[in-house]
Backbone as a printed PyTorch tensor [residue, N CA C, xyz], in Angstrom:
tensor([[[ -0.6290,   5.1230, -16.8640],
         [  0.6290,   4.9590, -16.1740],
         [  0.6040,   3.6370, -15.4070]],

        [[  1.9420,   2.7090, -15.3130],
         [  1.6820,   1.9170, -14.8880],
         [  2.8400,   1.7520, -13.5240]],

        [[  2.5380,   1.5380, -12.6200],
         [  3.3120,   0.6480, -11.5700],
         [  3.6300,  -0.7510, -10.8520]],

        [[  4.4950,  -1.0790,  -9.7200],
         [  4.8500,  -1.6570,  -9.8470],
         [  3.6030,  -2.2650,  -8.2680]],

        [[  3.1550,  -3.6320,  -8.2020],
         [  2.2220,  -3.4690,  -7.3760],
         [  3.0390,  -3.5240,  -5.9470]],

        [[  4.2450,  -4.0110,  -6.0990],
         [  4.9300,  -3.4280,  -4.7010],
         [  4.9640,  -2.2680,  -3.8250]],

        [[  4.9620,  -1.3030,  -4.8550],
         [  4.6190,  -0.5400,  -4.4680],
         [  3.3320,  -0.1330,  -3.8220]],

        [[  2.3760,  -0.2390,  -3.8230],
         [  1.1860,  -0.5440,  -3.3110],
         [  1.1790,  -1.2340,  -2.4310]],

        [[  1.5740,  -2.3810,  -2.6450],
         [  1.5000,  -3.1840,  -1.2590],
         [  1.9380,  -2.6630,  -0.3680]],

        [[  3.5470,  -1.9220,  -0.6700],
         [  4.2800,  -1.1640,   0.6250],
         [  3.3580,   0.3690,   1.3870]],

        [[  2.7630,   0.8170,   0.5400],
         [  1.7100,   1.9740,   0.7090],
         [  0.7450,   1.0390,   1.9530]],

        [[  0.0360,   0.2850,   1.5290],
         [ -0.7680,  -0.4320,   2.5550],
         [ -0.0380,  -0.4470,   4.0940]],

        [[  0.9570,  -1.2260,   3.5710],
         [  1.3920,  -2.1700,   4.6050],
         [  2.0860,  -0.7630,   5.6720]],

        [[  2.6360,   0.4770,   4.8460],
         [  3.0170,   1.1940,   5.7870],
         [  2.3780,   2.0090,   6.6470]],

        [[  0.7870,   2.2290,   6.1940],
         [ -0.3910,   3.1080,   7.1960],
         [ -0.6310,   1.9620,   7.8620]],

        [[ -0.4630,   0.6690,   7.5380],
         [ -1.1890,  -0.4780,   8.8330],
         [ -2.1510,  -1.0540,   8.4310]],

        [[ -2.3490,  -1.2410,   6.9090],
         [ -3.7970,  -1.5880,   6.4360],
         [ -3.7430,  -3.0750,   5.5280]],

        [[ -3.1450,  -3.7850,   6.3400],
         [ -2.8770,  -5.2580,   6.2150],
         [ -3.5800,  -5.8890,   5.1180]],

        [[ -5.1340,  -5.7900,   5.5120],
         [ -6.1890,  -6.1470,   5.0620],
         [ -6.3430,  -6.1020,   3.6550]],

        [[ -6.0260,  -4.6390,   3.2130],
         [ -5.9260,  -4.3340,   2.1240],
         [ -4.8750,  -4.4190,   1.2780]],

        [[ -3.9350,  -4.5880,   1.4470],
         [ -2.2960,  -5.3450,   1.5240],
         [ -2.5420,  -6.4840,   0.4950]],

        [[ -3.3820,  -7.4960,   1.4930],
         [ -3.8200,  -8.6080,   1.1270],
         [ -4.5270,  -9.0000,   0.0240]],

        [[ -5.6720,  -7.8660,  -0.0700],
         [ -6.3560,  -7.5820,  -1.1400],
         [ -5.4200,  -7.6010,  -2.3010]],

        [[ -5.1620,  -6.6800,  -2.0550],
         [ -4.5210,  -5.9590,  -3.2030],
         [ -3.7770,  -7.0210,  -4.3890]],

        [[ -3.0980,  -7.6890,  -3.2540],
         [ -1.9020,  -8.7720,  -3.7790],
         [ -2.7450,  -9.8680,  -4.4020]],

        [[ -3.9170, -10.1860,  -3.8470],
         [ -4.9620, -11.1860,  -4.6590],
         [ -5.2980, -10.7170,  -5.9700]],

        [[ -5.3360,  -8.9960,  -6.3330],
         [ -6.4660,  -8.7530,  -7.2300],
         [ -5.6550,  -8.0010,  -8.2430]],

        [[ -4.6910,  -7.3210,  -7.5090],
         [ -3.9560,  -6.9270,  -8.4470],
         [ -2.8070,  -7.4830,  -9.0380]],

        [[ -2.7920,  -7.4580, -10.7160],
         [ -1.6440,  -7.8340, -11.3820],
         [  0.0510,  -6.9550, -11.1010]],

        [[  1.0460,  -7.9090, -11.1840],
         [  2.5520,  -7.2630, -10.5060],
         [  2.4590,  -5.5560, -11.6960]],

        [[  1.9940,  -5.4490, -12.5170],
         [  1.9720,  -4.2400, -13.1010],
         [  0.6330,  -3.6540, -13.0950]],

        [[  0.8120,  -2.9260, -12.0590],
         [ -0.1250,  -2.0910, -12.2130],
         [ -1.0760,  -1.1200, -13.1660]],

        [[ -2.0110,  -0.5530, -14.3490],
         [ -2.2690,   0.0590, -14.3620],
         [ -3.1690,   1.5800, -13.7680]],

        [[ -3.0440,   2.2540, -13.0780],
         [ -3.7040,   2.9090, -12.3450],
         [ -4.9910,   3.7170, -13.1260]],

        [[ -4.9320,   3.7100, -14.2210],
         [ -6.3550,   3.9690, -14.8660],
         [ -7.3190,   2.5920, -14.6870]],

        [[ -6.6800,   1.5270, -15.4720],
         [ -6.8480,   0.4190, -15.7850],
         [ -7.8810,  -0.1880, -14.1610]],

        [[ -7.2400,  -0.0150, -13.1410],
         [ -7.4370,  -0.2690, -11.5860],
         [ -7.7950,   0.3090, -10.8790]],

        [[ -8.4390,   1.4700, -11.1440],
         [ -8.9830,   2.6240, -10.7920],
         [ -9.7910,   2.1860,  -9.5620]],

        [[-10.8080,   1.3520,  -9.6620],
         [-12.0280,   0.8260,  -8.5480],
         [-11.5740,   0.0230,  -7.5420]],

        [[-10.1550,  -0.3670,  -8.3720],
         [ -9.8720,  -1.4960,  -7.0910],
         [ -9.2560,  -0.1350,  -6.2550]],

        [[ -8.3740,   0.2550,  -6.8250],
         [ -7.5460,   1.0990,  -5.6550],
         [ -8.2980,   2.1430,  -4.9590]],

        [[ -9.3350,   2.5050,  -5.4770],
         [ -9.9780,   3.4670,  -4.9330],
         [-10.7500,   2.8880,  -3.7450]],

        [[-11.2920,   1.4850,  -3.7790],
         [-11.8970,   0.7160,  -2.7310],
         [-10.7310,   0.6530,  -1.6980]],

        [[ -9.5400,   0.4130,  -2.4260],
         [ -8.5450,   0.0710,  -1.2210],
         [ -7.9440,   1.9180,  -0.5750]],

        [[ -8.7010,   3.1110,  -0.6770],
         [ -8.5280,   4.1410,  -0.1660],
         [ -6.9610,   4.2970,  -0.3630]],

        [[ -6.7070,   3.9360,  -1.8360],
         [ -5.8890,   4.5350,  -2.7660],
         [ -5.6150,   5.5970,  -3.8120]],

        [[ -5.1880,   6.4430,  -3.8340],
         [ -5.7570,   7.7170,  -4.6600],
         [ -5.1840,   7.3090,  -6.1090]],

        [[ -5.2120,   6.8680,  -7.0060],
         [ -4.4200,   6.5180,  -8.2380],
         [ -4.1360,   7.8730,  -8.7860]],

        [[ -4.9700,   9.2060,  -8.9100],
         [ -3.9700,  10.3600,  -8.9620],
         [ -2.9140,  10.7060,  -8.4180]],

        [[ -3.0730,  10.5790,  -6.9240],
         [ -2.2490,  10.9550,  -6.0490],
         [ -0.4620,  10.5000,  -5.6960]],

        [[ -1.3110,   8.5350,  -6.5090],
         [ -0.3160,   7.6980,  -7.0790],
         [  0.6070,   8.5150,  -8.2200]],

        [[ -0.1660,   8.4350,  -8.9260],
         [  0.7040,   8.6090, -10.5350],
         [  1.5630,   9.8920,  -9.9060]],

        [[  1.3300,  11.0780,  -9.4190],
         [  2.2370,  12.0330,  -9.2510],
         [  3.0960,  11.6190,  -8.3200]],

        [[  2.9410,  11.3080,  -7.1910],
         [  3.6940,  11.1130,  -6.4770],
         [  5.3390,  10.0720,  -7.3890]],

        [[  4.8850,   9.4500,  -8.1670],
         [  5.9850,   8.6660,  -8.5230],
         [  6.5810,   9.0500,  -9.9320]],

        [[  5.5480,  10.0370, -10.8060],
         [  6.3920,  10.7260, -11.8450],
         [  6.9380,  11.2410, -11.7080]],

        [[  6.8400,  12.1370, -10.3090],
         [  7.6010,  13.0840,  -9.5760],
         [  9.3600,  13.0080,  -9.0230]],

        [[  8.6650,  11.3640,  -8.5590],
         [  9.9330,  11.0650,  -8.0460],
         [ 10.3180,  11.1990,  -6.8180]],

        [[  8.7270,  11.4110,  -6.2170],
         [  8.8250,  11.9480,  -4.7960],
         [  8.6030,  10.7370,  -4.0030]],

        [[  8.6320,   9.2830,  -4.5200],
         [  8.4270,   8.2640,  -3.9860],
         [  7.0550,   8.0960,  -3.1640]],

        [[  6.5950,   7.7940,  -2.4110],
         [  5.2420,   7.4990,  -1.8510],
         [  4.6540,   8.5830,  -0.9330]],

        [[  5.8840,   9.6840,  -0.6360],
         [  5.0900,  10.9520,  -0.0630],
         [  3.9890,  11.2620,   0.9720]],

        [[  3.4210,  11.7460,   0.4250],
         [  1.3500,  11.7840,   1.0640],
         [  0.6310,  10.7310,   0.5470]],

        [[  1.0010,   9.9840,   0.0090],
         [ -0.2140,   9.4930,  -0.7940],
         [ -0.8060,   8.5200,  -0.1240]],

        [[ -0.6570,   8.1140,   1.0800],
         [ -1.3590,   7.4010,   2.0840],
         [ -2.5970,   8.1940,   2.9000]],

        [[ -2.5710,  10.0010,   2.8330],
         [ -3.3980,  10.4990,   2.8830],
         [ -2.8120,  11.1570,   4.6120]],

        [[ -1.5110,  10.8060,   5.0450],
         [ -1.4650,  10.7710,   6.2290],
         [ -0.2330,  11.8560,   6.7580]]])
């Protein structure tokens, strides 16, 4: 499944995790794969499961900040 890395970035940027924001936007390509990116996002205390449902769902970004 793939997303959009805005999305991600906005996930970061909305728990406060700048840092990783930053990251992210360096390392990750504007399309995400979340299999594909698995290590990055998981370093960035991203759930890429938690991802993929949350947005097949349609439930937009939800929990998936963990918070």
């Amino acid at each position: 499944m793939q997303t959009d890395k805005s999305q991600i970035l906005d996930l970061l940027r909305t728990r406060g995790d700048d840092a990783a924001a930053e990251r992210a936007d360096r390392e990750l390509p504007d399309q995400v794969d979340i299999h594909e990116h698995r290590g990055v996002l998981d370093e960035l205390g991203v759930d890429p499961m938690a991802l993929a449902s949350e947005f097949a769902g349609g439930g937009g970004l939800g929990n998936v900040a963990g918070t």
